[in-house]
CSV table of C-alpha atoms in Angstrom, one decimal:
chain,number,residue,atom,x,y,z
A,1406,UNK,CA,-4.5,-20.6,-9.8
A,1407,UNK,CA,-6.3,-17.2,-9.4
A,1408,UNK,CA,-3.3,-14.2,-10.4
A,1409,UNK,CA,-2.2,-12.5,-7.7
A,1410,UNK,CA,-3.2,-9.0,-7.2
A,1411,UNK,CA,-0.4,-6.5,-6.0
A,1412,UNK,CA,-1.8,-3.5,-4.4
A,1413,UNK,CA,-0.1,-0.3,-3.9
A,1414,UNK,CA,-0.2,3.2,-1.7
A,1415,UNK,CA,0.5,6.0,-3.6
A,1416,UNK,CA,2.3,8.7,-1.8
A,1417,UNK,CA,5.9,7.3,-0.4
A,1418,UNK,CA,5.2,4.3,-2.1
A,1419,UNK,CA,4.6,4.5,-5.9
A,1420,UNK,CA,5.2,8.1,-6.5
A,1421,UNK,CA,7.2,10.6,-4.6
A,1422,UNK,CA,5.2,13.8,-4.4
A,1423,UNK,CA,6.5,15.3,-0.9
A,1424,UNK,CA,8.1,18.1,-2.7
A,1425,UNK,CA,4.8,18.9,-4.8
A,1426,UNK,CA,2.9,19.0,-1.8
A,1427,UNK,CA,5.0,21.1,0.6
A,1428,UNK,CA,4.7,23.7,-2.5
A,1429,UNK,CA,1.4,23.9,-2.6
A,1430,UNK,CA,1.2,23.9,1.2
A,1431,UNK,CA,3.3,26.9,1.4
A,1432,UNK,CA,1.3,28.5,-1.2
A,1433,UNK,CA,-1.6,28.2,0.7
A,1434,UNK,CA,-0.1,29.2,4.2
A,1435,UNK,CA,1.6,32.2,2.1
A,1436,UNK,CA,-1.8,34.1,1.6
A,1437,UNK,CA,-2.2,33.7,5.6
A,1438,UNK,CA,1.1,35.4,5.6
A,1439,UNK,CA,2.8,32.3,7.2
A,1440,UNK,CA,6.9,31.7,6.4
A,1441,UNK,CA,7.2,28.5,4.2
A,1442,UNK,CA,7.9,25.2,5.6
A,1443,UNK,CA,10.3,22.7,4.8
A,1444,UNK,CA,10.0,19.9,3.4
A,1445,UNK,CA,12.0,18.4,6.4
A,1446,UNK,CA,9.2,19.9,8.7
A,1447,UNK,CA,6.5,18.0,6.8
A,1448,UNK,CA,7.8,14.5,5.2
A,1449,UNK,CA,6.5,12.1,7.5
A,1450,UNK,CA,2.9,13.9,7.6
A,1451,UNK,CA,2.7,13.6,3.6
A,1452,UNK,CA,-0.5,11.1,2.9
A,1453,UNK,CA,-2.1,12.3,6.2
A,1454,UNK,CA,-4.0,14.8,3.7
A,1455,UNK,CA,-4.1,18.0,2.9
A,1456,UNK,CA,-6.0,19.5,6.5
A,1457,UNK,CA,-3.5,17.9,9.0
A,1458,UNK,CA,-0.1,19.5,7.0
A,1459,UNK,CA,-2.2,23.3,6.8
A,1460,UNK,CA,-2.6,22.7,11.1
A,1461,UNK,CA,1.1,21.5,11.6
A,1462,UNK,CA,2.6,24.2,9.4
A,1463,UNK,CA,0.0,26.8,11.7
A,1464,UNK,CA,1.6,25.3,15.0
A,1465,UNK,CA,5.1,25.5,13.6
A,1466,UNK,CA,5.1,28.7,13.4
A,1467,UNK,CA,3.1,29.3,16.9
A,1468,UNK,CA,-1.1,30.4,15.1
A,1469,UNK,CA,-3.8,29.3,16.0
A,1470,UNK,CA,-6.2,28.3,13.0
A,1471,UNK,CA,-10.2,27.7,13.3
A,1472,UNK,CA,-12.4,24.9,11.6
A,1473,UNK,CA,-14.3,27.1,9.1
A,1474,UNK,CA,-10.5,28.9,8.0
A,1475,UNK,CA,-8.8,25.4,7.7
A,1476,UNK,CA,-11.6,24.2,5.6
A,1477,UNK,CA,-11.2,27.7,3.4
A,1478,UNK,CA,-7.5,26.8,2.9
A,1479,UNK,CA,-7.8,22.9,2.3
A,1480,UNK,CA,-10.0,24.5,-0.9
A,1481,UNK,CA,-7.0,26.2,-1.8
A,1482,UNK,CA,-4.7,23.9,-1.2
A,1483,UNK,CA,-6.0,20.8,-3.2
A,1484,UNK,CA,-6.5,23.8,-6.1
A,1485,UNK,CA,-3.3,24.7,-6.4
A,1486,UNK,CA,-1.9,21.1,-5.9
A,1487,UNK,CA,-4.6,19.7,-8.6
A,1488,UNK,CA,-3.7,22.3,-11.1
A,1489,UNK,CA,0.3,22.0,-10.8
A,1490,UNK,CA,0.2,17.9,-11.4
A,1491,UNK,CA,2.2,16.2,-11.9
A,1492,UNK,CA,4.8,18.9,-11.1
A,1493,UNK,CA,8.4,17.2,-10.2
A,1494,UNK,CA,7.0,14.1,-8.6
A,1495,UNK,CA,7.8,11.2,-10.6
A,1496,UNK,CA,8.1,7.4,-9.4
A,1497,UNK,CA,10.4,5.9,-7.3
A,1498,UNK,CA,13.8,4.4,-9.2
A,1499,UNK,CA,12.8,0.8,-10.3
A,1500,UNK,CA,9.0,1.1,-9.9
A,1501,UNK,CA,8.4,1.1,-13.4
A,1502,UNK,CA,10.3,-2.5,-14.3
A,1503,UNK,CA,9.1,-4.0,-11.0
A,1504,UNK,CA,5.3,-3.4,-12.6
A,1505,UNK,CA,6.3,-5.0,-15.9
A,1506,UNK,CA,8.0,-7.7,-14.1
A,1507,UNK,CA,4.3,-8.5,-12.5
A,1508,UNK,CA,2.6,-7.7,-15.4
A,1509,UNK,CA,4.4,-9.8,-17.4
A,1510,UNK,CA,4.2,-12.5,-14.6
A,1511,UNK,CA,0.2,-12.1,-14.7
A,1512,UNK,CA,-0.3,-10.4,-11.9
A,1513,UNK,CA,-2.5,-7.6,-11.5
A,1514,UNK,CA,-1.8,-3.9,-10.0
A,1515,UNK,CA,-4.0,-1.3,-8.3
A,1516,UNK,CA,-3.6,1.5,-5.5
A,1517,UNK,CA,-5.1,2.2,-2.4
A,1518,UNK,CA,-4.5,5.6,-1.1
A,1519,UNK,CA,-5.9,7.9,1.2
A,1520,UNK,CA,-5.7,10.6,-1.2
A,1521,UNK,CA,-9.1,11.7,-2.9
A,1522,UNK,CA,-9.5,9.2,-5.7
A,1523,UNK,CA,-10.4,12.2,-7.7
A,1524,UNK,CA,-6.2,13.7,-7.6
A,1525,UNK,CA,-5.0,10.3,-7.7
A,1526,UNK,CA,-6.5,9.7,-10.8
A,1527,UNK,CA,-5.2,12.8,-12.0
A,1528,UNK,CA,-1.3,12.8,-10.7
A,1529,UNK,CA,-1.6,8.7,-12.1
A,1530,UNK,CA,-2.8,10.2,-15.5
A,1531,UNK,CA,-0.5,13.3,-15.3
A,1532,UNK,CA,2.5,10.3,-15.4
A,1533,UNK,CA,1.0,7.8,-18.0
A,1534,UNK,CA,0.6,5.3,-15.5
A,1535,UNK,CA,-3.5,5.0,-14.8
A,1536,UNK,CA,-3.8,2.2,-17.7
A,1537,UNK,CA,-1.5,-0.4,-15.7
A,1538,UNK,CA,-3.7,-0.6,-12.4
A,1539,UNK,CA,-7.1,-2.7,-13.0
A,1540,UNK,CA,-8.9,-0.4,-9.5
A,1541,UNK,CA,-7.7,2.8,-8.6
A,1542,UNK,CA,-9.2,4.0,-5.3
A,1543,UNK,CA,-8.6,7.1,-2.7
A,1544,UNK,CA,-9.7,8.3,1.0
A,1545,UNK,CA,-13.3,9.1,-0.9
A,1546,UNK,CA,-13.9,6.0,-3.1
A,1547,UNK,CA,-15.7,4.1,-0.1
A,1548,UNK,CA,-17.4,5.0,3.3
A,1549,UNK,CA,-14.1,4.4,5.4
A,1550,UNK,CA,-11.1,4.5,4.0
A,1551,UNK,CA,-7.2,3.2,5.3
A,1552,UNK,CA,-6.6,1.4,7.9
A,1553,UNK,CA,-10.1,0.2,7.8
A,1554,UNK,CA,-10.1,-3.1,6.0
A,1555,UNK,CA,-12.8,-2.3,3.8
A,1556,UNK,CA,-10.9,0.0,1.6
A,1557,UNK,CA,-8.4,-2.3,0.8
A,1558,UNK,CA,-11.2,-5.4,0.5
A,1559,UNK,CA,-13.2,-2.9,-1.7
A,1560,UNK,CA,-10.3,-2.2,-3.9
A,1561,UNK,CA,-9.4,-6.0,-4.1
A,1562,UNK,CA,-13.0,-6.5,-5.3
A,1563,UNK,CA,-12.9,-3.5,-7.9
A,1564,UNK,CA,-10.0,-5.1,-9.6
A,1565,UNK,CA,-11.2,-8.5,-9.3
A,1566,UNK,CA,-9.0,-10.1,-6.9
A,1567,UNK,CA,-8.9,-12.6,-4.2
A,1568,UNK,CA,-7.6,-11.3,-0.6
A,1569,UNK,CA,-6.4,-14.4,-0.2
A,1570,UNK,CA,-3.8,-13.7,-3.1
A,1571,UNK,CA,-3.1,-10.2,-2.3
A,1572,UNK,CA,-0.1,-8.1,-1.4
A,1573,UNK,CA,-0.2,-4.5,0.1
A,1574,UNK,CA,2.8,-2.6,-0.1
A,1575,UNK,CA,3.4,0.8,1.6
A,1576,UNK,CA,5.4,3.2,2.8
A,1577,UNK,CA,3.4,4.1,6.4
A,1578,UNK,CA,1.3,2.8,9.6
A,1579,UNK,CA,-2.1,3.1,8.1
A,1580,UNK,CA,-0.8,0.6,5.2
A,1581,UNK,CA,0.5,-1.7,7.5
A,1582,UNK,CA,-2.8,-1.8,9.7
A,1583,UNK,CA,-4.7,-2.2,6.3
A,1584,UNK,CA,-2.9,-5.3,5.4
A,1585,UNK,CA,-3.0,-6.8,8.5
A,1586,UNK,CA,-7.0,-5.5,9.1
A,1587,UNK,CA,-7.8,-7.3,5.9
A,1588,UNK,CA,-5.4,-10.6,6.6
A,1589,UNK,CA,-3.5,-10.3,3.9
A,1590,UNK,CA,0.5,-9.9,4.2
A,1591,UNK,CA,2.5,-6.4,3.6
A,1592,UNK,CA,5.4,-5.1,2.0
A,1593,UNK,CA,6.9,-2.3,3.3
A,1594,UNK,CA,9.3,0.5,1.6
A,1595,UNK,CA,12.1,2.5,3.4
A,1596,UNK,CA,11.9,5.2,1.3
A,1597,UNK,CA,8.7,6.4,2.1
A,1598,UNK,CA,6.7,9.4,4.3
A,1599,UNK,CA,6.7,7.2,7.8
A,1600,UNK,CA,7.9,9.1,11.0
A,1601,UNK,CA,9.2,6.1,12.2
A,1602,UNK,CA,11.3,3.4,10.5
A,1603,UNK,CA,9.1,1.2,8.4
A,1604,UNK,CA,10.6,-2.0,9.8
A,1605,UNK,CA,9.0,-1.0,12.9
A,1606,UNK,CA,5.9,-1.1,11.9
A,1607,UNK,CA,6.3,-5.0,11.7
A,1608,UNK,CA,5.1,-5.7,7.7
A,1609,UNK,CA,5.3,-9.1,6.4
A,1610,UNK,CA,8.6,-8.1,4.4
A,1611,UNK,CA,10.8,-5.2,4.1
A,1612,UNK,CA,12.6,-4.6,0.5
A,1613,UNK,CA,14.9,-1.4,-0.1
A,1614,UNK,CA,14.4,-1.0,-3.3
A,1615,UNK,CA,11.8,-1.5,-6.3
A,1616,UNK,CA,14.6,-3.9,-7.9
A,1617,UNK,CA,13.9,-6.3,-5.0
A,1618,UNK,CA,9.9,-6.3,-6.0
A,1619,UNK,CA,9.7,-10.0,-7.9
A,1620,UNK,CA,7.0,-12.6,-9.2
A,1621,UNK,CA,8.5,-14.9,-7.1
A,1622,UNK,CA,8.9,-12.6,-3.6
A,1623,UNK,CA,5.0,-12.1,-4.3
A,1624,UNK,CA,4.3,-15.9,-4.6
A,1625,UNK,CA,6.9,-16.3,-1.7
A,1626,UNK,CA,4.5,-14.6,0.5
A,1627,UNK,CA,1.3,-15.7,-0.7
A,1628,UNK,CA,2.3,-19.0,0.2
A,1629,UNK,CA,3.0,-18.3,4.1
């Protein structure tokens, strides 16, 4: 039997980097002489990338913002984030141990993200973590990118899976629709970036915790 391969998003999912990126954010609104945000205003746009947070922290506080100056500040803004990695994020309690437990299992790891494969790679290397995943990929990697099924069927080929024994977990719609836009079932994390509660968003299984991530859940699902 192939292993299984056990794909992750990054932001909300593996690695909690909200607080990073609301830092840099108001960095970059700062020089516009914008207040800071909060990281309350901003959580559940975090993985929507760096151009939609710069136009919600602009209508927050009531400016308008043109094309050609939000392009200007998305320079900054992935500048100062790129340079501050890892900063405080870190991974999420228990990811670490659930990975060995696959590992160990012979299952294989990679990530799918939205973020440009470029920083991923970085904040992944900034946390010593880069060597476990057999594909890393981002919102660049490919010619569409989540919830299009292609990014996730491109990653599954880079690491040399199967889709048919695959398992994307996530913390947010577009990881959902990615899972279920490739056929392949979904986990999906609480404790993630989603506006809305993750249950909601109907994945094939819900666990609260990286504790709950198991070998055997991962066959469990593979097998419906």
């Amino acid at each position: 039997m192939t292993s299984s391969l056990v794909v992750f998003d990054l932001d909300g999912t593996l690695i909690h980097t909200a607080h990073d990126l609301v830092a840099s954010l108001n960095h970059t609104i700062g020089l516009r002489g914008l207040d800071p945000v909060t990281y309350d205003d901003l959580t559940h746009l975090v993985g929507h990338g760096g151009v939609v947070m710069i136009k919600r922290a602009f209508a927050l506080r009531g400016r308008a913002v043109s094309d050609d100056e939000l392009q200007e500040m998305l320079g900054v803004f992935v500048d100062h984030y790129g340079n501050a990695m890892p900063g405080v994020s870190a991974p999420y309690p228990g990811l670490v141990e659930a990975m060995d437990r696959l590992a160990d299992a012979g299952h294989r790891l990679a990530v799918c993200t939205n973020k440009t494969e470029g920083l991923a790679r970085r904040l992944l290397d900034g946390l010593g973590l880069t060597e476990r995943f057999a594909a890393i990929t981002g919102g660049d990697t490919f010619p569409v990118r989540k919830p299009e099924a292609e990014h996730l069927l491109g990653t599954v080929r880079q690491a040399g899976g199967d889709p048919a024994r695959t398992v994307m977990i996530g913390d947010s719609l577009n990881d959902i629709l990615v899972a279920r836009n490739a056929r392949v079932p979904s986990i999906g994390v609480p404790f993630g970036y989603s506006d809305v509660p993750v249950a909601t968003l109907e994945p094939t299984h819900v666990i609260a915790h990286f504790d709950e991530l198991t070998p055997a859940l991962v066959e469990k699902l593979l097998a419906r």
